[in-house]
Amino acid sequence: MFFKALCRISKQTVAKSLAQSSRCLSLSATNNKKVAVLGASGGIGQPLSLLLKQNPGVTELALYDIMHTPGVAADLSHIDTPAKVTGHMGEDEIADCLKGADIVIMPAGVPRKPGMTRDDLFNTNASIVAGLSKACATHCPSAFLGIISNPVNSTVPIASEIYKKAGVYNPNRIFGITSLDIVRANAFIAEARGLNVSTINVPVIGGHAGITIIPVISRCSPKVSFEGDELKAMTERIQDAGTEVVKAKDGAGSATLSMAYAGARFANSLLDALAGKEGVVECAFVRSDVASVPYFSTQLLLGPEGVEKNLGLGELSDYEKQLVDNCIPELEKSIAKGEKFAASF
Ligand code: NAD
């Protein structure tokens, strides 16, 4: 009887400590940070907030949207992880959401429907991003800002111009989140070559729309070989992967779950960098002088002040060099469109 009871207790203790240690192992070790999510009630915002709630380094998770945030916040607040969750709804409550934030992640705005390009979202999302950026520039000007809202190739220049107007611009702290392109490239290449996906890393540079998405398969780690038609097909699959999801969802939106995963990966890397972890490298669309356009995505070494070092284009194959040349006119147009919009906002 006593032995049975003892076994039961020790089983429970082991199960609990395993659960706790697996939680700690799978999450980044960072401390005492406030993260705000703008657009937190949406298809991306909700699962992204769920993933951020699981990072023990987040002590406050502030959720903002124009609808449903009290419910999303109440729901997440019942999860037994340290982050205190607060919900903020409507413009009157955005200041409280942003004050003291170390990181702001912005998935606010409308997603694509079948037949739409990311640029078709510009008319709606440009003003949403400009308005939210203005609030960030006012209430948490030195927080890292990660923008998910599309078209990223225009929304990052919009936010940057808004910060400039407010006199608080620091190019090392504003990021267009392109991590989903890297996540997809890793998944597709691992699948095609039968490799362990957790060991794969494919840099993806350029921008975040169609031909501006440039997977650098020649620098995939571990090395893989793709040539000719197979290389072209893999590159195009990565470039069009968002459209694959938009078509499959058939009017119900674009990538939300994979984007939440990719957004959390990027936010967790920012948290690691803020906590002083060394060697944190992510690709993101940032102000840059590595190409002939003022914003470009490349691998970035991240540190407590944001971009510590832009690792540049690096070595590219002739095929990849051609992709870079081909994407410049489209990037130029999208960037100029964003800057022009912000000038009149
Ligand atoms: P969604 O419509 O499900 O959610 C958007 C949320 O934004 C909604 O809850 C809405 O209420 C909120 N919102 C609208 N205006 C707002 C405002 N002024 N302030 C605060 N919140 C506001 O859309 P989704 O599927 O979550 O996609 C969001 C954005 O992310 C879209 O622009 C989409 O194109 C983009 N996206 C980017 C990537 C990427 O790789 N960067 C990938 C997928 C989707």
Coordinates of C-alpha atoms and ligand atoms in Angstrom, one line a residue:
M1 CA 0.0 0.0 0.0
F2 CA 2.7 2.5 1.1
F3 CA 4.9 1.4 -1.8
K4 CA 2.0 1.9 -4.3
A5 CA 1.4 5.4 -2.9
L6 CA 5.1 6.2 -3.1
C7 CA 5.2 5.1 -6.7
R8 CA 2.2 7.2 -7.5
I9 CA 3.9 10.3 -6.0
S10 CA 7.2 9.8 -7.7
K11 CA 5.5 9.2 -11.0
Q12 CA 3.6 12.5 -10.6
T13 CA 6.8 14.3 -9.6
V14 CA 8.8 12.9 -12.5
A15 CA 6.0 13.7 -15.0
K16 CA 5.8 17.3 -13.6
S17 CA 9.5 17.9 -13.7
L18 CA 9.7 16.4 -17.2
A19 CA 7.0 18.7 -18.3
Q20 CA 8.7 21.7 -16.8
S21 CA 12.1 20.8 -18.2
S22 CA 10.8 20.2 -21.7
R23 CA 9.1 23.6 -21.5
C24 CA 12.4 25.2 -20.5
L25 CA 14.4 23.3 -23.1
S26 CA 12.3 24.2 -26.0
L27 CA 12.2 27.9 -25.2
S28 CA 14.8 30.7 -25.3
A29 CA 16.3 31.8 -22.0
T30 CA 15.6 35.5 -21.9
N31 CA 14.4 37.7 -19.2
N32 CA 11.8 40.3 -18.1
K33 CA 10.6 41.6 -21.4
K34 CA 7.4 43.2 -22.5
V35 CA 6.2 42.2 -26.0
A36 CA 3.2 43.9 -27.7
V37 CA 1.3 42.3 -30.6
L38 CA -0.7 44.7 -32.8
G39 CA -3.5 42.8 -34.7
A40 CA -3.6 40.2 -31.9
S41 CA -7.1 39.0 -32.6
G42 CA -6.4 37.9 -36.2
G43 CA -5.6 34.7 -37.9
I44 CA -1.9 35.3 -37.3
G45 CA -2.2 37.4 -34.1
Q46 CA -3.9 34.7 -32.0
P47 CA -1.5 31.7 -32.6
L48 CA 1.5 34.1 -32.5
S49 CA 0.4 35.4 -29.1
L50 CA -0.1 31.8 -27.9
L51 CA 3.5 30.9 -28.9
L52 CA 4.9 34.1 -27.3
K53 CA 3.0 33.3 -24.1
Q54 CA 5.1 30.1 -23.9
N55 CA 8.4 32.0 -23.9
P56 CA 9.4 32.2 -20.2
G57 CA 11.5 35.4 -20.9
V58 CA 8.3 37.3 -21.7
T59 CA 7.0 38.8 -18.5
E60 CA 4.3 40.9 -20.1
L61 CA 2.3 40.2 -23.3
A62 CA 0.2 43.1 -24.4
L63 CA -2.4 42.4 -27.0
Y64 CA -3.9 45.2 -29.2
D65 CA -6.6 45.0 -31.9
I66 CA -9.7 46.9 -32.9
M67 CA -11.8 43.9 -31.9
H68 CA -12.0 40.9 -29.6
T69 CA -8.8 41.5 -27.5
P70 CA -10.5 41.2 -24.1
G71 CA -11.5 37.6 -25.0
V72 CA -8.2 36.6 -26.5
A73 CA -6.4 38.1 -23.5
A74 CA -8.7 36.3 -21.0
D75 CA -8.2 33.0 -22.8
L76 CA -4.4 33.2 -22.9
S77 CA -4.1 34.5 -19.4
H78 CA -5.2 31.1 -18.1
I79 CA -2.1 29.4 -19.4
D80 CA 0.4 28.6 -16.6
T81 CA 3.4 30.4 -18.0
P82 CA 4.9 33.6 -16.5
A83 CA 3.8 36.3 -19.0
K84 CA 1.1 38.6 -17.6
V85 CA -1.4 39.0 -20.5
T86 CA -3.2 42.3 -21.0
G87 CA -5.9 43.1 -23.7
H88 CA -6.3 46.6 -25.3
M89 CA -9.0 47.5 -27.8
G90 CA -9.4 50.6 -29.9
E91 CA -7.2 53.7 -30.2
D92 CA -7.9 55.0 -26.7
E93 CA -6.1 51.9 -25.3
I94 CA -3.1 51.7 -27.6
A95 CA -0.8 53.8 -25.4
D96 CA -1.2 51.4 -22.4
C97 CA -0.4 48.5 -24.7
L98 CA 2.8 50.1 -26.1
K99 CA 4.3 51.9 -23.0
G100 CA 7.4 50.0 -21.8
A101 CA 7.3 47.5 -24.7
D102 CA 10.7 46.1 -25.6
I103 CA 9.4 44.4 -28.8
V104 CA 6.4 45.1 -30.9
I105 CA 5.2 42.6 -33.5
M106 CA 2.7 43.9 -36.0
P107 CA 0.4 41.4 -37.9
A108 CA -2.5 44.0 -38.3
G109 CA -4.2 44.3 -41.6
V110 CA -6.1 42.4 -44.3
P111 CA -4.7 39.2 -45.9
R112 CA -4.9 38.2 -49.5
K113 CA -7.8 36.4 -51.3
P114 CA -7.2 34.2 -54.3
G115 CA -6.1 36.2 -57.4
M116 CA -4.6 39.0 -55.3
T117 CA -0.9 40.0 -55.1
R118 CA 0.5 41.3 -51.8
D119 CA 0.6 44.8 -53.5
D120 CA -3.2 44.6 -53.9
L121 CA -3.3 45.0 -50.0
F122 CA -1.5 48.3 -50.1
N123 CA -4.6 50.5 -50.2
T124 CA -6.0 49.1 -46.9
N125 CA -2.8 48.1 -45.1
A126 CA -0.7 51.2 -45.7
S127 CA -2.8 53.4 -43.5
I128 CA -3.2 50.7 -40.8
V129 CA 0.6 50.3 -40.6
A130 CA 1.2 54.1 -40.8
G131 CA -1.2 54.7 -37.9
L132 CA 0.2 51.9 -35.7
S133 CA 3.8 53.0 -36.5
K134 CA 2.9 56.5 -35.4
A135 CA 1.6 55.1 -32.1
C136 CA 4.8 53.1 -31.7
A137 CA 7.0 56.1 -32.5
T138 CA 5.1 58.0 -29.8
H139 CA 4.8 55.5 -27.0
C140 CA 7.8 53.1 -27.4
P141 CA 10.2 54.7 -29.9
S142 CA 13.1 52.5 -29.0
A143 CA 11.3 49.1 -29.0
F144 CA 12.2 46.7 -31.8
L145 CA 9.5 46.8 -34.4
G146 CA 8.8 43.6 -36.4
I147 CA 6.3 44.1 -39.3
I148 CA 4.4 41.2 -40.6
S149 CA 1.6 43.2 -42.4
N150 CA 1.9 43.0 -46.1
P151 CA 3.1 44.2 -48.5
V152 CA 6.3 44.1 -46.4
N153 CA 8.3 45.6 -49.2
S154 CA 6.3 48.8 -48.8
T155 CA 5.2 48.6 -45.1
V156 CA 8.8 48.7 -43.8
P157 CA 9.6 51.9 -45.7
I158 CA 6.2 53.3 -44.5
A159 CA 7.1 52.7 -40.8
S160 CA 10.6 54.0 -41.3
E161 CA 9.3 57.3 -42.8
I162 CA 6.8 57.7 -40.0
Y163 CA 9.6 57.2 -37.4
K164 CA 11.8 59.7 -39.3
K165 CA 8.9 62.3 -39.2
A166 CA 8.7 61.7 -35.5
G167 CA 12.4 62.2 -35.1
V168 CA 13.0 58.8 -33.5
Y169 CA 14.2 56.7 -36.5
N170 CA 16.8 54.0 -35.8
P171 CA 17.1 51.7 -38.8
N172 CA 18.7 49.0 -36.7
R173 CA 15.4 48.5 -34.8
I174 CA 12.8 48.2 -37.6
F175 CA 12.4 44.7 -39.3
G176 CA 10.2 43.4 -42.0
I177 CA 9.6 39.8 -40.9
T178 CA 10.5 37.4 -43.8
S179 CA 11.1 34.4 -41.6
L180 CA 8.3 32.4 -43.2
D181 CA 10.3 32.3 -46.5
I182 CA 13.2 30.7 -44.6
V183 CA 10.9 28.3 -42.8
R184 CA 9.3 27.3 -46.1
A185 CA 12.6 26.9 -47.9
N186 CA 13.9 24.7 -45.0
A187 CA 10.7 22.5 -45.1
F188 CA 10.6 22.1 -48.9
I189 CA 14.3 21.3 -49.3
A190 CA 14.3 18.8 -46.5
E191 CA 11.3 17.1 -48.0
A192 CA 12.8 17.0 -51.5
R193 CA 16.1 15.6 -50.3
G194 CA 14.9 13.4 -47.4
L195 CA 16.9 15.3 -44.9
N196 CA 16.2 16.0 -41.2
V197 CA 14.5 19.3 -41.4
S198 CA 15.7 20.4 -38.0
T199 CA 19.3 20.5 -39.3
I200 CA 18.5 22.6 -42.4
N201 CA 19.1 26.3 -42.8
V202 CA 18.5 28.1 -46.1
P203 CA 19.1 31.9 -46.2
V204 CA 16.4 33.8 -48.1
I205 CA 17.3 37.3 -49.2
G206 CA 15.7 40.2 -51.2
G207 CA 12.1 41.1 -50.3
H208 CA 8.9 39.4 -49.4
A209 CA 6.8 39.1 -52.6
G210 CA 7.0 36.9 -55.7
I211 CA 10.3 37.3 -57.6
T212 CA 11.8 39.5 -54.8
I213 CA 12.0 36.3 -52.6
I214 CA 15.4 34.9 -53.3
P215 CA 16.3 31.5 -51.7
V216 CA 20.1 31.2 -51.6
I217 CA 20.1 27.4 -52.1
S218 CA 23.8 27.4 -52.9
R219 CA 24.5 28.3 -49.3
C220 CA 22.0 25.8 -47.8
S221 CA 23.5 24.2 -44.7
P222 CA 24.0 21.2 -45.0
K223 CA 25.1 21.5 -48.7
V224 CA 22.5 20.3 -51.2
S225 CA 22.7 20.1 -54.9
F226 CA 19.9 21.5 -57.2
E227 CA 20.6 22.3 -60.8
G228 CA 18.8 23.4 -64.0
D229 CA 15.0 22.8 -64.0
E230 CA 15.0 21.3 -60.5
L231 CA 16.6 24.4 -59.1
K232 CA 14.2 26.7 -61.0
A233 CA 11.2 24.7 -59.8
M234 CA 12.3 24.7 -56.1
T235 CA 13.1 28.5 -56.3
E236 CA 9.6 29.2 -57.8
R237 CA 7.9 27.0 -55.2
I238 CA 9.5 29.0 -52.4
Q239 CA 8.6 32.3 -54.1
D240 CA 4.9 31.2 -54.7
A241 CA 4.4 29.3 -51.4
G242 CA 2.1 32.0 -50.0
T243 CA -0.1 31.8 -53.0
E244 CA -0.2 28.0 -52.6
V245 CA -1.8 28.6 -49.1
V246 CA -4.1 31.4 -50.4
K247 CA -5.5 29.1 -53.1
A248 CA -5.9 26.1 -50.7
K249 CA -7.8 28.3 -48.2
D250 CA -10.0 29.4 -51.1
G251 CA -11.0 32.8 -49.8
A252 CA -10.6 32.2 -46.1
G253 CA -7.3 34.1 -45.9
S254 CA -3.5 33.5 -46.2
A255 CA -0.9 31.7 -44.2
T256 CA -1.7 32.1 -40.5
L257 CA -0.3 29.1 -38.5
S258 CA 3.0 28.8 -40.4
M259 CA 3.3 32.6 -40.2
A260 CA 2.6 32.6 -36.4
Y261 CA 5.4 30.0 -36.0
A262 CA 7.8 32.0 -38.2
G263 CA 6.9 35.3 -36.4
A264 CA 7.5 33.6 -33.0
R265 CA 10.8 32.3 -34.2
F266 CA 11.8 35.9 -35.2
A267 CA 10.5 37.4 -31.9
N268 CA 12.3 34.7 -29.9
S269 CA 15.5 35.6 -31.7
L270 CA 15.0 39.3 -30.9
L271 CA 14.4 38.3 -27.2
D272 CA 17.6 36.2 -27.3
A273 CA 19.6 39.2 -28.8
L274 CA 18.1 41.6 -26.2
A275 CA 19.2 39.2 -23.5
G276 CA 22.8 39.4 -24.8
K277 CA 23.0 35.9 -26.4
E278 CA 25.8 35.9 -29.0
G279 CA 25.7 34.7 -32.6
V280 CA 21.9 35.2 -33.2
V281 CA 21.4 35.4 -37.0
E282 CA 18.1 35.9 -38.8
C283 CA 17.2 37.2 -42.2
A284 CA 14.9 40.3 -42.3
F285 CA 13.9 43.1 -44.6
V286 CA 15.8 46.2 -43.3
R287 CA 17.3 49.5 -44.3
S288 CA 20.5 48.5 -46.0
D289 CA 23.2 49.4 -48.4
V290 CA 24.0 45.9 -49.6
A291 CA 22.1 46.4 -52.9
S292 CA 21.1 49.3 -55.1
V293 CA 17.8 49.7 -53.3
P294 CA 17.5 51.3 -49.8
Y295 CA 15.9 48.2 -48.1
F296 CA 16.9 44.6 -48.7
S297 CA 16.7 41.4 -46.7
T298 CA 19.9 39.6 -45.9
Q299 CA 21.3 37.6 -42.9
L300 CA 21.7 39.9 -39.9
L301 CA 23.7 39.4 -36.7
L302 CA 21.3 40.6 -34.0
G303 CA 22.4 42.1 -30.7
P304 CA 20.9 44.1 -27.8
E305 CA 20.8 47.2 -30.0
G306 CA 19.1 45.5 -32.9
V307 CA 21.1 44.9 -36.1
E308 CA 24.6 44.5 -34.9
K309 CA 26.0 43.6 -38.3
N310 CA 24.5 43.2 -41.7
L311 CA 26.1 40.0 -43.1
G312 CA 25.5 41.3 -46.7
L313 CA 24.7 39.3 -49.8
G314 CA 27.5 36.8 -49.3
E315 CA 28.6 34.5 -52.0
L316 CA 25.9 33.9 -54.6
S317 CA 25.7 31.5 -57.6
D318 CA 25.3 33.0 -61.1
Y319 CA 21.6 32.0 -60.9
E320 CA 21.1 33.8 -57.6
K321 CA 23.0 36.9 -58.8
Q322 CA 20.5 37.0 -61.8
L323 CA 17.6 36.7 -59.3
V324 CA 18.9 39.7 -57.4
D325 CA 19.3 41.8 -60.5
N326 CA 15.8 40.8 -61.6
C327 CA 14.1 41.8 -58.4
I328 CA 15.6 45.3 -58.1
P329 CA 13.0 47.2 -60.3
E330 CA 10.1 45.7 -58.4
L331 CA 11.7 46.4 -55.0
E332 CA 12.5 49.9 -56.1
K333 CA 8.8 50.5 -57.0
S334 CA 7.4 49.0 -53.8
I335 CA 9.8 51.0 -51.6
A336 CA 9.1 54.3 -53.5
K337 CA 5.3 53.6 -53.2
G338 CA 5.6 53.2 -49.4
E339 CA 7.8 56.3 -49.0
K340 CA 5.4 58.4 -51.1
F341 CA 2.4 57.2 -49.1
A342 CA 4.1 58.0 -45.8
A343 CA 5.1 61.5 -46.9
S344 CA 1.4 62.4 -47.3
F345 CA 0.2 60.6 -44.1
Ligands
NAD1 P1 -6.7 38.7 -40.2 O1 -7.6 39.5 -41.0 O2 -7.0 37.3 -39.8 O3 -6.2 39.5 -38.9 C1 -5.8 40.8 -39.0 C2 -6.1 41.5 -37.7 O4 -5.7 42.9 -37.8 C3 -7.6 41.5 -37.4 O5 -7.9 41.0 -36.1 C4 -8.0 43.0 -37.5 O6 -9.1 43.3 -36.5 C5 -6.7 43.6 -37.1 N1 -6.6 45.0 -37.5 C6 -7.1 45.7 -38.5 N2 -6.9 47.0 -38.5 C7 -6.2 47.2 -37.3 C8 -5.7 48.3 -36.6 N3 -5.9 49.6 -37.2 N4 -5.1 48.2 -35.5 C9 -5.0 47.0 -34.9 N5 -5.5 45.8 -35.5 C10 -6.1 45.9 -36.7 O7 -5.3 38.6 -41.1 P2 -4.0 37.7 -40.9 O8 -4.2 36.4 -41.7 O9 -3.7 37.6 -39.5 O10 -2.9 38.5 -41.7 C11 -2.5 39.8 -41.2 C12 -1.4 40.4 -42.1 O11 -0.3 39.6 -42.2 C13 -1.9 40.5 -43.6 O12 -1.5 41.8 -44.1 C14 -1.2 39.4 -44.3 O13 -1.0 39.7 -45.7 C15 0.1 39.4 -43.6 N6 1.0 38.2 -43.7 C16 2.3 38.4 -43.8 C17 3.1 37.3 -43.9 C18 4.6 37.5 -43.9 O14 5.3 36.6 -44.3 N7 5.2 38.7 -43.6 C19 2.6 36.0 -44.0 C20 1.2 35.9 -44.0 C21 0.4 37.0 -43.8

